[in-house]
Amino acid sequence: MAATAQSIILHQYDISPFSEKVRVALGIKGLDWFACDEPVIMPKPELLALTGGYRKIPVMQIGADIYCDTQIILRELERRFPAPTLFPGPGKGLEWGIAMWTDRVFFQAAVAIIFGGSTPLADEAFIKDREKLTGRPFDIAGMKAAAPMMAEQFRAQLGWLEEQLADGRRFLPGNEPGLADASAFYNLAFVRWTSPAGAKLIDGFPGVTAWEKRVAGIGHGQRSEISRDAALDIAKAATSTEAAKADPGEPNGLKPGDAVTVMADDYGRDPIAGELVSSSAQHIALKRSDPRVGEVVVHFPRAGFLVLKS
Ligand SMILES: N[C@@H](CCC(=O)N[C@@H](CS)C(=O)NCC(=O)O)C(=O)O
């Protein structure tokens, strides 16, 4: 079946751990989606035409709406496709905080183990690209030196998962999988894909390894492929479904029509400029246009992103 303006298009690459988070969430929801493969390093001209400068992976596109960062991607998937929910447990709000832990502290421990390990994984071009991305040296020697300490950190955090699963529950929130599973799992998948020493650490936790198999068994929903050109054509022909909405609670008085710039607060801080369409405590949407894709609306989370009035 060909993709339409209603299709979920995930701009991704297969060895991207953050894409794996979304793929598992698509699996939990049993959704049909299209994978649009993007390069692992810059340049990414088609992606940037959609996002206005955001280069990280994954990015979700539905028609002319472009969702940058897994936090807003999963929030939007939950909004559009509420059942089965990503929040099957007793709580909801703090699950987002758990995702912030897995995406920052847990992920950085995994990265140090992977790139500080004995298998050389990064070539010259990759190193240069990631130095541009982070604005600091991609210091393999430093990561090698830190790897033993980070192994302890990674193991301690694996231990939290083991404790959570100790009552025999099948998934982290309870007997159904949710956001916490997709979030924690991708770090383990990333380590297993790339680091035998890291995989050994995981194998030390029987509850975690059994849970990993259950999460892997969820699958990724129904995946098809789409080319970058075809994805851009869909954006060009579509119109955003985001309605203008003022948020009276905006701390700094932002309102629809304001010219603003949004950027990540950690790495990949490329500024994205546009006109504010709507905002809330968890979401900001900007209208922008590009000759290749026409007018699109680009969506970001608020936690972890900075908004500046232009
Ligand atoms: N906070 C972002 C992090 C995304 C991220 O760091 N993605 C990695 C790939 S898994 C990335 O973009 N690396 C640089 C690149 O691929 O160009 C999210 O949750 O989506």
Short mmCIF file of C-alpha atoms and ligand atoms in Angstrom, two decimals:
data_model
loop_
_atom_site.label_atom_id
_atom_site.label_comp_id
_atom_site.label_asym_id
_atom_site.label_seq_id
_atom_site.Cartn_x
_atom_site.Cartn_y
_atom_site.Cartn_z
CA MET A 1 0.00 0.00 0.00
CA ALA A 2 1.33 3.45 -0.92
CA ALA A 3 1.87 6.04 1.81
CA THR A 4 -0.64 8.90 2.13
CA ALA A 5 -0.86 12.16 4.11
CA GLN A 6 -2.28 10.08 7.01
CA SER A 7 0.57 7.54 7.06
CA ILE A 8 3.16 7.44 9.81
CA ILE A 9 6.57 7.99 8.22
CA LEU A 10 9.56 7.47 10.49
CA HIS A 11 12.77 9.10 9.26
CA GLN A 12 15.26 6.73 10.83
CA TYR A 13 18.10 4.28 10.35
CA ASP A 14 18.14 0.75 11.61
CA ILE A 15 21.10 1.00 13.98
CA SER A 16 19.70 4.13 15.63
CA PRO A 17 18.86 3.33 19.26
CA PHE A 18 16.38 6.23 19.61
CA SER A 19 14.59 4.94 16.50
CA GLU A 20 14.33 1.57 18.24
CA LYS A 21 12.41 3.28 21.06
CA VAL A 22 9.81 4.46 18.55
CA ARG A 23 9.78 1.15 16.65
CA VAL A 24 8.94 -0.68 19.90
CA ALA A 25 6.19 1.85 20.67
CA LEU A 26 4.79 1.26 17.16
CA GLY A 27 4.90 -2.44 18.00
CA ILE A 28 3.04 -1.93 21.29
CA LYS A 29 0.33 -0.07 19.39
CA GLY A 30 0.37 -2.54 16.47
CA LEU A 31 0.56 0.28 13.92
CA ASP A 32 1.34 0.32 10.20
CA TRP A 33 4.21 2.66 9.35
CA PHE A 34 6.76 3.56 6.73
CA ALA A 35 10.50 3.63 7.38
CA CYS A 36 12.28 6.39 5.47
CA ASP A 37 15.98 5.70 5.80
CA GLU A 38 18.22 8.68 6.45
CA PRO A 39 22.03 8.87 6.42
CA VAL A 40 23.91 8.19 9.67
CA ILE A 41 26.01 11.33 9.23
CA MET A 42 25.48 14.71 7.60
CA PRO A 43 24.59 15.88 5.00
CA LYS A 44 20.87 15.09 5.28
CA PRO A 45 19.32 17.57 2.83
CA GLU A 46 15.88 15.94 2.66
CA LEU A 47 15.53 15.70 6.45
CA LEU A 48 16.59 19.32 6.92
CA ALA A 49 14.09 20.47 4.28
CA LEU A 50 11.39 18.97 6.52
CA THR A 51 12.70 20.08 9.91
CA GLY A 52 14.32 23.43 9.15
CA GLY A 53 17.64 22.40 10.69
CA TYR A 54 16.96 19.64 13.23
CA ARG A 55 19.25 16.79 12.16
CA LYS A 56 18.77 14.16 14.83
CA ILE A 57 17.11 10.82 14.26
CA PRO A 58 14.32 9.81 14.47
CA VAL A 59 11.85 12.33 13.10
CA MET A 60 8.22 11.38 12.51
CA GLN A 61 6.26 12.81 9.62
CA ILE A 62 2.50 12.61 9.19
CA GLY A 63 1.59 14.60 6.09
CA ALA A 64 2.93 18.14 6.61
CA ASP A 65 3.37 17.69 10.39
CA ILE A 66 6.92 16.94 11.42
CA TYR A 67 7.69 15.67 14.94
CA CYS A 68 11.26 16.11 16.20
CA ASP A 69 12.53 14.07 19.19
CA THR A 70 11.16 10.78 20.52
CA GLN A 71 9.40 12.52 23.42
CA ILE A 72 7.00 14.41 21.13
CA ILE A 73 6.81 11.50 18.69
CA LEU A 74 5.50 9.17 21.40
CA ARG A 75 3.18 11.82 22.85
CA GLU A 76 1.68 12.33 19.38
CA LEU A 77 1.34 8.58 18.74
CA GLU A 78 -0.50 8.27 22.06
CA ARG A 79 -2.78 11.21 21.16
CA ARG A 80 -3.65 9.91 17.69
CA PHE A 81 -3.78 6.20 18.53
CA PRO A 82 -4.72 5.97 22.23
CA ALA A 83 -5.32 2.20 22.36
CA PRO A 84 -3.41 0.18 23.32
CA THR A 85 -1.97 2.84 25.58
CA LEU A 86 1.71 3.47 26.30
CA PHE A 87 0.62 3.99 29.93
CA PRO A 88 -0.88 0.70 31.11
CA GLY A 89 0.40 1.13 34.68
CA PRO A 90 -1.11 3.06 37.58
CA GLY A 91 0.83 6.26 36.79
CA LYS A 92 1.42 8.42 33.76
CA GLY A 93 3.31 11.67 34.37
CA LEU A 94 6.44 10.20 35.91
CA GLU A 95 6.84 7.75 33.02
CA TRP A 96 8.05 10.77 31.03
CA GLY A 97 10.63 11.41 33.74
CA ILE A 98 11.77 7.80 33.43
CA ALA A 99 12.22 8.37 29.69
CA MET A 100 14.39 11.41 30.49
CA TRP A 101 16.59 9.15 32.63
CA THR A 102 16.89 6.48 29.90
CA ASP A 103 17.62 9.10 27.21
CA ARG A 104 20.31 10.96 29.12
CA VAL A 105 22.04 9.22 32.06
CA PHE A 106 21.41 5.59 31.01
CA PHE A 107 22.13 6.35 27.33
CA GLN A 108 25.42 8.13 28.11
CA ALA A 109 26.60 5.12 30.13
CA ALA A 110 25.74 2.86 27.16
CA VAL A 111 27.56 5.18 24.72
CA ALA A 112 30.76 5.16 26.81
CA ILE A 113 30.70 1.35 27.04
CA ILE A 114 30.08 1.00 23.30
CA PHE A 115 32.60 3.50 21.94
CA GLY A 116 35.12 2.88 24.73
CA GLY A 117 35.08 -0.88 24.02
CA SER A 118 37.62 -2.94 22.15
CA THR A 119 35.74 -3.04 18.82
CA PRO A 120 36.51 0.10 16.77
CA LEU A 121 33.08 1.38 15.67
CA ALA A 122 33.74 4.94 14.63
CA ASP A 123 35.62 5.92 11.47
CA GLU A 124 37.11 9.34 10.77
CA ALA A 125 33.99 10.71 9.06
CA PHE A 126 31.71 9.54 11.91
CA ILE A 127 34.00 11.05 14.55
CA LYS A 128 34.11 14.41 12.74
CA ASP A 129 30.33 14.37 12.33
CA ARG A 130 29.64 13.62 15.99
CA GLU A 131 32.13 16.32 17.06
CA LYS A 132 30.08 18.83 15.06
CA LEU A 133 26.90 17.43 16.59
CA THR A 134 28.05 17.76 20.19
CA GLY A 135 30.44 20.70 19.89
CA ARG A 136 33.18 18.78 21.70
CA PRO A 137 35.85 16.23 20.85
CA PHE A 138 34.58 12.67 20.24
CA ASP A 139 37.23 11.43 22.60
CA ILE A 140 37.65 7.67 22.09
CA ALA A 141 40.69 7.56 24.42
CA GLY A 142 38.65 9.36 27.09
CA MET A 143 35.73 6.95 26.59
CA LYS A 144 38.13 3.99 26.84
CA ALA A 145 39.45 5.41 30.12
CA ALA A 146 35.90 5.99 31.39
CA ALA A 147 34.51 2.63 30.19
CA PRO A 148 35.27 0.71 33.43
CA MET A 149 33.51 3.36 35.54
CA MET A 150 30.66 3.58 33.09
CA ALA A 151 30.31 -0.22 33.19
CA GLU A 152 29.64 0.17 36.92
CA GLN A 153 27.09 2.91 36.22
CA PHE A 154 25.39 0.86 33.51
CA ARG A 155 25.28 -2.20 35.80
CA ALA A 156 23.81 -0.19 38.68
CA GLN A 157 21.03 1.07 36.42
CA LEU A 158 20.40 -2.41 35.00
CA GLY A 159 19.98 -3.36 38.66
CA TRP A 160 17.09 -0.89 38.95
CA LEU A 161 15.33 -2.69 36.10
CA GLU A 162 15.98 -6.05 37.78
CA GLU A 163 14.46 -4.75 41.03
CA GLN A 164 11.42 -3.39 39.19
CA LEU A 165 10.86 -6.81 37.59
CA ALA A 166 11.53 -8.78 40.77
CA ASP A 167 7.84 -9.34 41.61
CA GLY A 168 7.44 -11.37 38.41
CA ARG A 169 5.67 -8.71 36.36
CA ARG A 170 6.08 -9.15 32.62
CA PHE A 171 6.90 -5.53 31.78
CA LEU A 172 8.14 -2.50 33.72
CA PRO A 173 4.73 -0.90 34.41
CA GLY A 174 2.98 -4.24 35.11
CA ASN A 175 1.76 -7.02 32.85
CA GLU A 176 1.33 -4.85 29.76
CA PRO A 177 4.19 -3.01 28.01
CA GLY A 178 4.46 0.76 27.87
CA LEU A 179 6.64 3.82 27.50
CA ALA A 180 9.10 2.70 30.20
CA ASP A 181 9.74 -0.58 28.34
CA ALA A 182 10.38 1.10 24.98
CA SER A 183 12.60 3.66 26.70
CA ALA A 184 14.76 1.33 28.75
CA PHE A 185 14.93 -1.41 26.10
CA TYR A 186 16.60 0.56 23.33
CA ASN A 187 19.72 1.14 25.44
CA LEU A 188 20.09 -2.60 25.96
CA ALA A 189 19.48 -3.27 22.27
CA PHE A 190 22.15 -0.71 21.33
CA VAL A 191 24.66 -2.38 23.67
CA ARG A 192 23.80 -5.87 22.36
CA TRP A 193 24.20 -4.74 18.72
CA THR A 194 27.67 -3.38 19.33
CA SER A 195 29.40 -4.44 22.57
CA PRO A 196 30.06 -8.04 23.68
CA ALA A 197 31.45 -6.74 27.01
CA GLY A 198 28.32 -4.67 27.58
CA ALA A 199 26.12 -7.63 26.63
CA LYS A 200 27.86 -9.66 29.36
CA LEU A 201 26.83 -7.05 31.91
CA ILE A 202 23.20 -7.43 30.84
CA ASP A 203 23.47 -11.22 31.01
CA GLY A 204 24.24 -10.85 34.73
CA PHE A 205 20.57 -9.99 35.32
CA PRO A 206 18.22 -12.92 34.67
CA GLY A 207 15.03 -10.92 35.18
CA VAL A 208 16.23 -8.28 32.73
CA THR A 209 17.28 -10.78 30.05
CA ALA A 210 13.90 -12.54 30.25
CA TRP A 211 12.13 -9.14 30.00
CA GLU A 212 14.35 -8.15 27.04
CA LYS A 213 13.10 -11.21 25.14
CA ARG A 214 9.51 -10.26 25.91
CA VAL A 215 10.05 -6.70 24.64
CA ALA A 216 11.81 -7.97 21.51
CA GLY A 217 8.83 -10.29 20.97
CA ILE A 218 6.45 -7.32 20.73
CA GLY A 219 7.94 -6.51 17.33
CA HIS A 220 7.72 -3.23 15.45
CA GLY A 221 4.19 -3.20 14.07
CA GLN A 222 3.83 -3.46 10.27
CA ARG A 223 6.74 -1.78 8.55
CA SER A 224 6.96 -0.74 4.90
CA GLU A 225 9.64 1.34 3.19
CA ILE A 226 9.40 4.75 1.55
CA SER A 227 12.03 6.78 -0.29
CA ARG A 228 13.09 10.22 0.89
CA ASP A 229 11.77 11.83 -2.28
CA ALA A 230 8.37 10.21 -1.89
CA ALA A 231 8.18 11.36 1.76
CA LEU A 232 8.97 14.93 0.71
CA ASP A 233 6.33 14.80 -2.03
CA ILE A 234 3.75 13.80 0.62
CA ALA A 235 4.72 16.79 2.80
CA LYS A 236 4.51 19.13 -0.16
CA ALA A 237 1.02 17.97 -1.15
CA ALA A 238 -0.34 17.92 2.43
CA THR A 239 -1.58 20.59 4.84
CA SER A 240 -0.78 20.55 8.56
CA THR A 241 -3.62 19.55 10.86
CA GLU A 242 -2.33 21.68 13.76
CA ALA A 243 -4.77 24.45 14.81
CA ALA A 244 -3.52 27.78 16.16
CA LYS A 245 -3.96 27.83 19.94
CA ALA A 246 -2.80 30.34 22.54
CA ASP A 247 -1.70 29.03 25.94
CA PRO A 248 -2.59 31.53 28.68
CA GLY A 249 -0.12 29.76 30.98
CA GLU A 250 2.93 30.41 28.76
CA PRO A 251 5.54 31.67 31.25
CA ASN A 252 7.13 34.13 28.83
CA GLY A 253 4.01 35.30 27.05
CA LEU A 254 4.57 33.41 23.77
CA LYS A 255 1.55 33.49 21.48
CA PRO A 256 0.54 32.29 18.01
CA GLY A 257 2.13 34.40 15.29
CA ASP A 258 5.32 35.12 17.29
CA ALA A 259 8.58 34.55 15.46
CA VAL A 260 10.52 32.04 17.57
CA THR A 261 13.56 29.81 17.48
CA VAL A 262 13.65 26.36 19.10
CA MET A 263 16.75 24.32 19.92
CA ALA A 264 17.67 21.23 21.89
CA ASP A 265 19.39 21.97 25.22
CA ASP A 266 21.83 19.06 25.05
CA TYR A 267 23.46 18.24 21.69
CA GLY A 268 22.46 18.86 18.09
CA ARG A 269 21.54 22.41 19.15
CA ASP A 270 20.86 23.67 15.62
CA PRO A 271 18.27 26.45 15.90
CA ILE A 272 14.96 26.02 14.06
CA ALA A 273 13.16 29.24 13.24
CA GLY A 274 9.46 29.62 12.50
CA GLU A 275 6.16 31.20 13.43
CA LEU A 276 4.48 29.86 16.55
CA VAL A 277 1.23 28.02 15.83
CA SER A 278 0.43 26.49 19.21
CA SER A 279 2.10 25.72 22.50
CA SER A 280 1.53 24.05 25.85
CA ALA A 281 3.65 22.89 28.76
CA GLN A 282 4.66 19.81 26.70
CA HIS A 283 4.54 20.90 23.09
CA ILE A 284 5.45 23.70 20.73
CA ALA A 285 4.54 23.84 17.03
CA LEU A 286 6.16 26.19 14.49
CA LYS A 287 5.13 26.94 10.93
CA ARG A 288 7.89 27.27 8.36
CA SER A 289 8.32 26.75 4.68
CA ASP A 290 10.88 25.40 2.29
CA PRO A 291 10.83 25.33 -1.50
CA ARG A 292 11.05 21.52 -1.58
CA VAL A 293 8.29 20.75 0.95
CA GLY A 294 6.13 23.90 0.98
CA GLU A 295 4.58 24.92 4.30
CA VAL A 296 5.04 22.47 7.15
CA VAL A 297 4.52 22.57 10.90
CA VAL A 298 7.41 21.33 13.01
CA HIS A 299 6.67 20.03 16.53
CA PHE A 300 9.01 19.81 19.53
CA PRO A 301 8.69 18.81 23.18
CA ARG A 302 9.26 21.52 25.80
CA ALA A 303 11.28 19.51 28.36
CA GLY A 304 14.83 19.48 27.00
CA PHE A 305 14.26 22.26 24.44
CA LEU A 306 14.87 26.01 24.61
CA VAL A 307 12.50 28.53 22.99
CA LEU A 308 13.77 32.00 22.13
CA LYS A 309 11.75 34.88 20.73
CA SER A 310 13.41 35.89 17.47
N1 LIG B 1 16.59 13.52 22.33
C1 LIG B 1 16.60 12.90 21.03
C2 LIG B 1 17.89 12.12 20.83
C3 LIG B 1 18.03 11.55 19.45
C4 LIG B 1 19.44 11.11 19.12
O1 LIG B 1 20.42 11.42 19.80
N2 LIG B 1 19.56 10.37 18.03
C5 LIG B 1 20.86 9.97 17.51
C6 LIG B 1 20.71 8.68 16.73
S1 LIG B 1 20.03 7.38 17.67
C7 LIG B 1 21.33 10.99 16.53
O2 LIG B 1 20.53 11.77 16.03
N3 LIG B 1 22.61 10.99 16.20
C8 LIG B 1 23.12 11.90 15.23
C9 LIG B 1 22.66 11.58 13.84
O3 LIG B 1 22.13 10.50 13.58
O4 LIG B 1 22.84 12.43 12.99
C10 LIG B 1 15.36 12.01 20.90
O5 LIG B 1 14.80 11.57 21.91
O6 LIG B 1 14.90 11.78 19.77
#
